[in-house]
Coordinates of C-alpha atoms and ligand atoms in Angstrom, one line a residue:
M1097 CA -16.5 -4.3 -15.1
N1098 CA -14.3 -7.3 -15.3
S1099 CA -16.1 -9.9 -13.2
L1100 CA -12.7 -11.2 -12.0
S1101 CA -11.7 -7.9 -10.5
L1102 CA -11.4 -7.4 -6.7
V1103 CA -11.3 -3.7 -7.2
S1104 CA -12.7 -1.8 -10.2
V1105 CA -12.3 1.9 -10.3
R1106 CA -14.3 3.6 -13.0
N1107 CA -13.9 7.2 -14.2
L1108 CA -13.0 8.3 -10.7
S1109 CA -12.5 12.0 -10.2
V1110 CA -11.5 13.6 -7.0
D1111 CA -11.6 17.4 -6.5
F1112 CA -10.5 18.9 -3.2
W1113 CA -13.0 21.7 -2.3
R1114 CA -10.3 24.0 -0.9
V1115 CA -8.0 23.8 -3.9
A1116 CA -8.4 25.8 -7.0
G1117 CA -7.2 24.4 -10.3
P1118 CA -7.4 20.9 -11.8
P1119 CA -8.8 18.0 -9.8
A1120 CA -6.4 15.7 -7.9
L1121 CA -7.8 12.8 -10.0
S1122 CA -9.4 13.2 -13.4
S1123 CA -11.5 10.3 -14.6
V1124 CA -9.1 7.5 -13.5
S1125 CA -9.9 3.8 -14.2
L1126 CA -8.1 0.9 -12.6
E1127 CA -8.7 -2.8 -12.2
V1128 CA -7.1 -5.0 -9.5
S1129 CA -7.6 -8.8 -9.8
P1130 CA -7.4 -11.2 -6.8
G1131 CA -3.8 -12.0 -5.9
E1132 CA -2.5 -9.3 -8.3
A1133 CA 0.1 -6.7 -7.4
V1134 CA -0.5 -3.4 -9.1
G1135 CA 2.1 -0.7 -8.8
L1136 CA 1.1 3.0 -8.9
V1137 CA 4.0 5.1 -9.9
G1138 CA 4.5 8.8 -10.7
E1139 CA 6.2 11.9 -9.3
S1140 CA 5.1 13.6 -6.1
G1141 CA 1.7 15.2 -6.5
S1142 CA 0.5 13.0 -9.3
G1143 CA -2.4 11.7 -7.3
K1144 CA -1.2 8.2 -6.1
S1145 CA -2.1 8.7 -2.5
T1146 CA -5.4 10.3 -3.4
L1147 CA -6.3 7.2 -5.4
G1148 CA -5.3 4.9 -2.5
F1149 CA -7.3 7.0 -0.1
A1150 CA -10.3 7.0 -2.3
I1151 CA -10.3 3.2 -2.7
A1152 CA -10.0 2.8 1.1
G1153 CA -12.7 5.2 1.7
L1154 CA -10.4 7.6 3.6
L1155 CA -11.4 10.8 1.8
D1156 CA -13.9 12.9 3.8
P1157 CA -16.7 14.2 1.6
N1158 CA -16.2 17.5 3.4
D1159 CA -12.8 17.7 1.9
A1160 CA -13.3 16.4 -1.6
Q1161 CA -15.9 15.8 -4.2
L1162 CA -15.8 12.2 -5.6
S1163 CA -17.5 11.1 -8.8
G1164 CA -17.3 7.8 -10.7
E1165 CA -17.4 4.3 -9.3
I1166 CA -15.2 2.3 -7.0
L1167 CA -16.4 -1.3 -7.0
F1168 CA -15.0 -3.6 -4.4
K1169 CA -16.2 -7.2 -4.9
S1170 CA -18.8 -5.7 -7.2
Q1171 CA -20.2 -3.3 -4.5
N1172 CA -20.0 0.4 -5.4
L1173 CA -18.3 1.9 -2.4
L1174 CA -19.3 5.4 -3.4
T1175 CA -23.0 4.6 -2.9
T1176 CA -22.5 2.4 0.1
N1177 CA -23.6 3.9 3.4
Q1178 CA -20.8 4.9 5.8
D1179 CA -21.3 2.1 8.3
D1180 CA -21.1 -0.6 5.6
Y1181 CA -18.1 1.1 4.0
R1182 CA -16.3 1.2 7.3
K1183 CA -16.9 -2.5 7.8
I1184 CA -15.5 -3.3 4.4
R1185 CA -12.6 -1.0 4.9
G1186 CA -11.8 -2.4 8.4
S1187 CA -11.9 -6.1 7.5
E1188 CA -11.1 -6.2 3.8
I1189 CA -8.7 -3.4 3.1
G1190 CA -5.4 -3.1 4.9
Y1191 CA -3.5 0.2 4.6
I1192 CA 0.1 1.1 5.1
F1193 CA 0.3 4.9 5.3
Q1194 CA 2.9 7.0 3.5
D1195 CA 4.5 8.2 6.7
A1196 CA 4.4 4.9 8.4
S1197 CA 6.6 5.7 11.3
S1198 CA 4.1 8.2 12.5
S1199 CA 1.3 5.6 12.4
L1200 CA 2.9 4.0 15.5
N1201 CA 2.1 5.7 18.8
P1202 CA 5.5 6.3 20.6
L1203 CA 3.8 6.1 24.0
L1204 CA 2.2 2.6 23.5
K1205 CA 3.8 -0.7 23.6
I1206 CA 3.7 -2.7 20.4
G1207 CA 1.5 -5.3 21.8
K1208 CA -1.1 -2.7 22.8
Q1209 CA -1.0 -1.1 19.4
L1210 CA -1.7 -4.4 17.7
T1211 CA -4.3 -5.7 20.2
H1212 CA -6.4 -2.5 20.5
P1213 CA -7.9 -2.5 17.0
L1214 CA -8.5 -6.3 17.3
M1215 CA -10.5 -5.8 20.4
A1216 CA -12.2 -2.5 19.5
N1217 CA -13.1 -3.4 15.9
G1218 CA -12.6 -7.1 15.6
G1219 CA -14.5 -8.0 18.8
M1220 CA -11.7 -10.2 20.2
S1221 CA -11.0 -10.8 23.8
K1222 CA -7.8 -9.5 25.3
N1223 CA -6.3 -12.9 25.4
D1224 CA -7.2 -13.8 21.8
A1225 CA -6.0 -10.4 20.7
M1226 CA -2.6 -11.0 22.4
V1227 CA -2.3 -14.5 20.7
R1228 CA -3.1 -12.9 17.4
A1229 CA -0.7 -10.1 17.9
K1230 CA 2.2 -12.5 18.5
E1231 CA 1.1 -14.5 15.4
L1232 CA 1.1 -11.3 13.4
L1233 CA 4.7 -10.4 14.5
D1234 CA 5.8 -14.0 13.5
M1235 CA 4.1 -13.5 10.2
V1236 CA 6.1 -10.4 9.4
E1237 CA 9.2 -12.3 10.5
I1238 CA 10.1 -10.4 13.6
S1239 CA 12.3 -12.4 15.9
Q1240 CA 11.5 -12.8 19.6
S1241 CA 7.9 -11.8 19.0
E1242 CA 6.8 -12.4 22.6
R1243 CA 9.4 -9.9 23.8
R1244 CA 8.6 -7.3 21.1
L1245 CA 5.0 -7.1 22.3
N1246 CA 6.4 -5.4 25.5
Q1247 CA 8.6 -3.0 23.7
Y1248 CA 8.0 0.6 22.7
P1249 CA 8.5 1.7 19.1
H1250 CA 11.7 3.6 20.0
E1251 CA 13.3 0.4 21.2
I1252 CA 13.2 -1.2 17.7
S1253 CA 14.9 -0.4 14.4
G1254 CA 13.3 1.4 11.5
G1255 CA 12.9 -1.8 9.5
M1256 CA 11.3 -3.5 12.4
K1257 CA 8.9 -0.6 12.9
Q1258 CA 7.8 -1.0 9.3
R1259 CA 7.2 -4.7 9.9
V1260 CA 5.0 -3.8 12.9
V1261 CA 3.1 -1.4 10.7
I1262 CA 2.6 -4.1 8.1
A1263 CA 1.5 -6.5 10.8
A1264 CA -1.1 -4.0 11.9
A1265 CA -2.4 -3.6 8.4
L1266 CA -2.7 -7.4 8.1
S1267 CA -4.5 -7.9 11.4
R1268 CA -8.0 -8.3 10.0
D1269 CA -6.8 -10.6 7.2
P1270 CA -7.5 -8.2 4.3
S1271 CA -8.1 -9.3 0.8
L1272 CA -6.4 -6.0 -0.4
L1273 CA -3.3 -4.4 1.0
I1274 CA -2.6 -0.8 0.0
A1275 CA 1.0 0.1 0.7
D1276 CA 1.8 3.8 0.2
E1277 CA 5.6 4.4 -0.2
P1278 CA 6.3 1.6 2.3
T1279 CA 10.0 1.6 1.8
T1280 CA 10.8 5.2 1.0
A1281 CA 12.2 6.1 4.4
L1282 CA 14.3 2.9 4.7
D1283 CA 17.9 2.3 3.5
V1284 CA 18.4 0.2 0.4
T1285 CA 19.1 -3.1 2.1
V1286 CA 16.1 -2.9 4.4
Q1287 CA 14.0 -1.7 1.5
A1288 CA 14.8 -4.9 -0.3
Q1289 CA 14.0 -7.0 2.7
I1290 CA 10.6 -5.3 3.2
I1291 CA 9.7 -5.7 -0.5
D1292 CA 10.6 -9.4 -0.3
L1293 CA 8.5 -9.7 2.8
L1294 CA 5.5 -8.0 1.2
L1295 CA 5.7 -10.3 -1.8
R1296 CA 5.9 -13.4 0.4
L1297 CA 2.9 -12.2 2.4
K1298 CA 0.9 -11.4 -0.7
K1299 CA 1.4 -14.9 -1.9
S1300 CA 0.9 -16.8 1.4
L1301 CA -2.2 -14.7 2.3
S1302 CA -3.6 -14.7 -1.2
M1303 CA -4.0 -10.9 -1.1
S1304 CA -4.1 -8.3 -3.8
L1305 CA -1.6 -5.5 -3.4
I1306 CA -1.7 -1.9 -4.5
F1307 CA 1.9 -0.7 -4.2
I1308 CA 2.5 3.0 -4.4
S1309 CA 5.9 4.5 -5.0
H1310 CA 7.5 7.4 -6.9
D1311 CA 10.3 5.0 -7.8
L1312 CA 9.7 2.9 -10.9
G1313 CA 12.7 0.7 -9.9
V1314 CA 11.0 -0.3 -6.7
V1315 CA 7.6 -0.7 -8.3
A1316 CA 9.1 -2.9 -11.0
R1317 CA 10.3 -5.4 -8.4
V1318 CA 7.0 -5.7 -6.7
A1319 CA 4.2 -5.3 -9.3
D1320 CA 2.8 -7.6 -11.9
R1321 CA 1.2 -4.6 -13.5
V1322 CA 2.3 -0.9 -13.5
V1323 CA 0.1 2.1 -13.7
V1324 CA 1.9 5.4 -14.4
M1325 CA 0.3 8.5 -13.1
K1326 CA 0.9 12.2 -13.9
D1327 CA -1.1 15.2 -12.8
G1328 CA -4.1 13.2 -11.7
N1329 CA -4.3 11.1 -14.9
I1330 CA -3.2 7.6 -15.8
V1331 CA -0.8 8.1 -18.7
E1332 CA 0.3 4.5 -19.2
S1333 CA -0.4 1.1 -17.8
G1334 CA 0.6 -2.5 -18.6
G1335 CA 2.6 -5.5 -17.5
V1336 CA 5.8 -4.7 -15.8
E1337 CA 8.1 -6.2 -18.5
Q1338 CA 6.1 -4.6 -21.2
V1339 CA 6.2 -1.1 -19.7
L1340 CA 9.8 -1.3 -18.8
A1341 CA 10.9 -2.7 -22.2
N1342 CA 8.8 -0.4 -24.3
P1343 CA 7.6 2.7 -22.4
K1344 CA 5.2 4.5 -24.6
E1345 CA 5.2 7.8 -22.8
S1346 CA 8.1 10.1 -22.5
Y1347 CA 7.1 10.6 -18.9
T1348 CA 7.6 6.9 -18.2
Q1349 CA 10.9 7.0 -20.0
L1350 CA 11.9 9.8 -17.6
L1351 CA 10.9 7.7 -14.6
L1352 CA 12.8 4.8 -16.1
A1353 CA 15.9 6.9 -16.6
N1354 CA 16.1 7.3 -12.8
I1355 CA 16.4 3.6 -12.1
P1356 CA 20.1 3.2 -12.9
K1357 CA 20.9 5.4 -9.9
L1358 CA 19.3 3.0 -7.6
R1359 CA 20.9 0.0 -9.4
H1360 CA 24.2 1.6 -8.8
V1361 CA 23.6 1.7 -5.1
D1362 CA 21.9 -1.6 -4.9
Q1363 CA 24.4 -3.8 -6.7
S1364 CA 23.3 -7.1 -5.3
H1365 CA 20.0 -6.6 -7.0
S1366 CA 21.4 -4.8 -10.0
L1367 CA 19.7 -7.0 -12.6
S1368 CA 16.7 -8.1 -10.7
F1369 CA 14.5 -5.3 -11.8
W1370 CA 14.0 -6.8 -15.2
G1371 CA 11.8 -9.8 -14.9
T1372 CA 13.3 -12.0 -12.2
N1373 CA 11.0 -10.8 -9.5
E1374 CA 10.0 -13.2 -6.8
R1375 CA 6.3 -13.6 -7.5
Ligands
ADP1861 N1 -6.2 16.7 1.7 C1 -5.9 17.4 0.6 N2 -6.4 18.7 0.5 C2 -6.1 19.4 -0.6 N3 -5.4 18.9 -1.7 C3 -4.8 17.7 -1.6 C4 -5.1 16.9 -0.4 N4 -4.4 15.7 -0.6 C5 -3.8 15.8 -1.8 N5 -4.1 17.0 -2.4 C6 -3.6 17.5 -3.7 O1 -3.9 16.5 -4.7 C7 -2.8 16.3 -5.6 C8 -2.4 14.8 -5.5 O2 -1.7 14.6 -4.3 P1 -1.3 13.1 -3.8 O3 -2.4 12.2 -4.1 O4 -0.8 13.3 -2.4 O5 -0.1 12.8 -4.8 P2 1.1 11.8 -4.6 O6 0.7 10.8 -3.6 O7 1.3 11.2 -6.0 O8 2.3 12.5 -4.2 C9 -1.8 17.3 -5.2 O9 -1.9 18.4 -6.0 C10 -2.1 17.6 -3.7 O10 -1.7 18.9 -3.4
MG1862 MG1 1.7 10.2 -1.9

């Protein structure tokens, strides 16, 4: 393994017990350095979420057989006992789930949703957790944070909900944030704002980021390095500029061909996909 890696996935295979046919992941290898943003891209069903889940320890051994290695700060998570794994996951890995809006409980005020895990898992007092919750809302650039703590999810916009979800994922100050399709449900303008926010946070919090999207255009704006997945395999990977300028695989070329559509819609950012990313 590269000693500089935060995450090092080695020959990881994931096979869901209930599913006949090829495994969801076949001997996949991936490195994530500290502070690096790695983009996972590929069409639906290519195994992106499964890879994110596996790294975060969210796959239940009753559902899937895992083989290979997942090293996090040099510790093999697949041989770590469940309690230790849970600790690492809780404090070191933040996760934004694919269907983010459903990760907010509609019946709970935003403050409660942010403070509960800080108290239950982070061992904070109620007061400290409230202070931290406000700080988190400020961090994700939600205005009037004090007031938001007392609001329910339905009282805020979709973009703001996604900011709350990001705040929750950052609450334990993770060294790795995994964001699974974090902008897919949002309109293009809000999408761009959320991406810019994630990039600012990555920098200011010195995190690594695994950014998952089916959309190569979005990935290209976020990632330093792109990993292209197809049918549970990595078909191509490399620096963003390199992969965009010279895609080796016809599959990558196909993904690339879909970008102009988005460019057309998002005219204010029409040229920014090609190397002028905010890093
Ligand atoms: N919990 C699960 N049980 C059974 N099969 C699953 C499960 N999760 C994912 N899969 C299968 O694994 C493959 C990869 O899915 P997924 O990782 O969700 O792809 P992506 O995120 O790229 O759309 C698909 O064939 C999917 O049907
Ligand atoms: Mg997915």
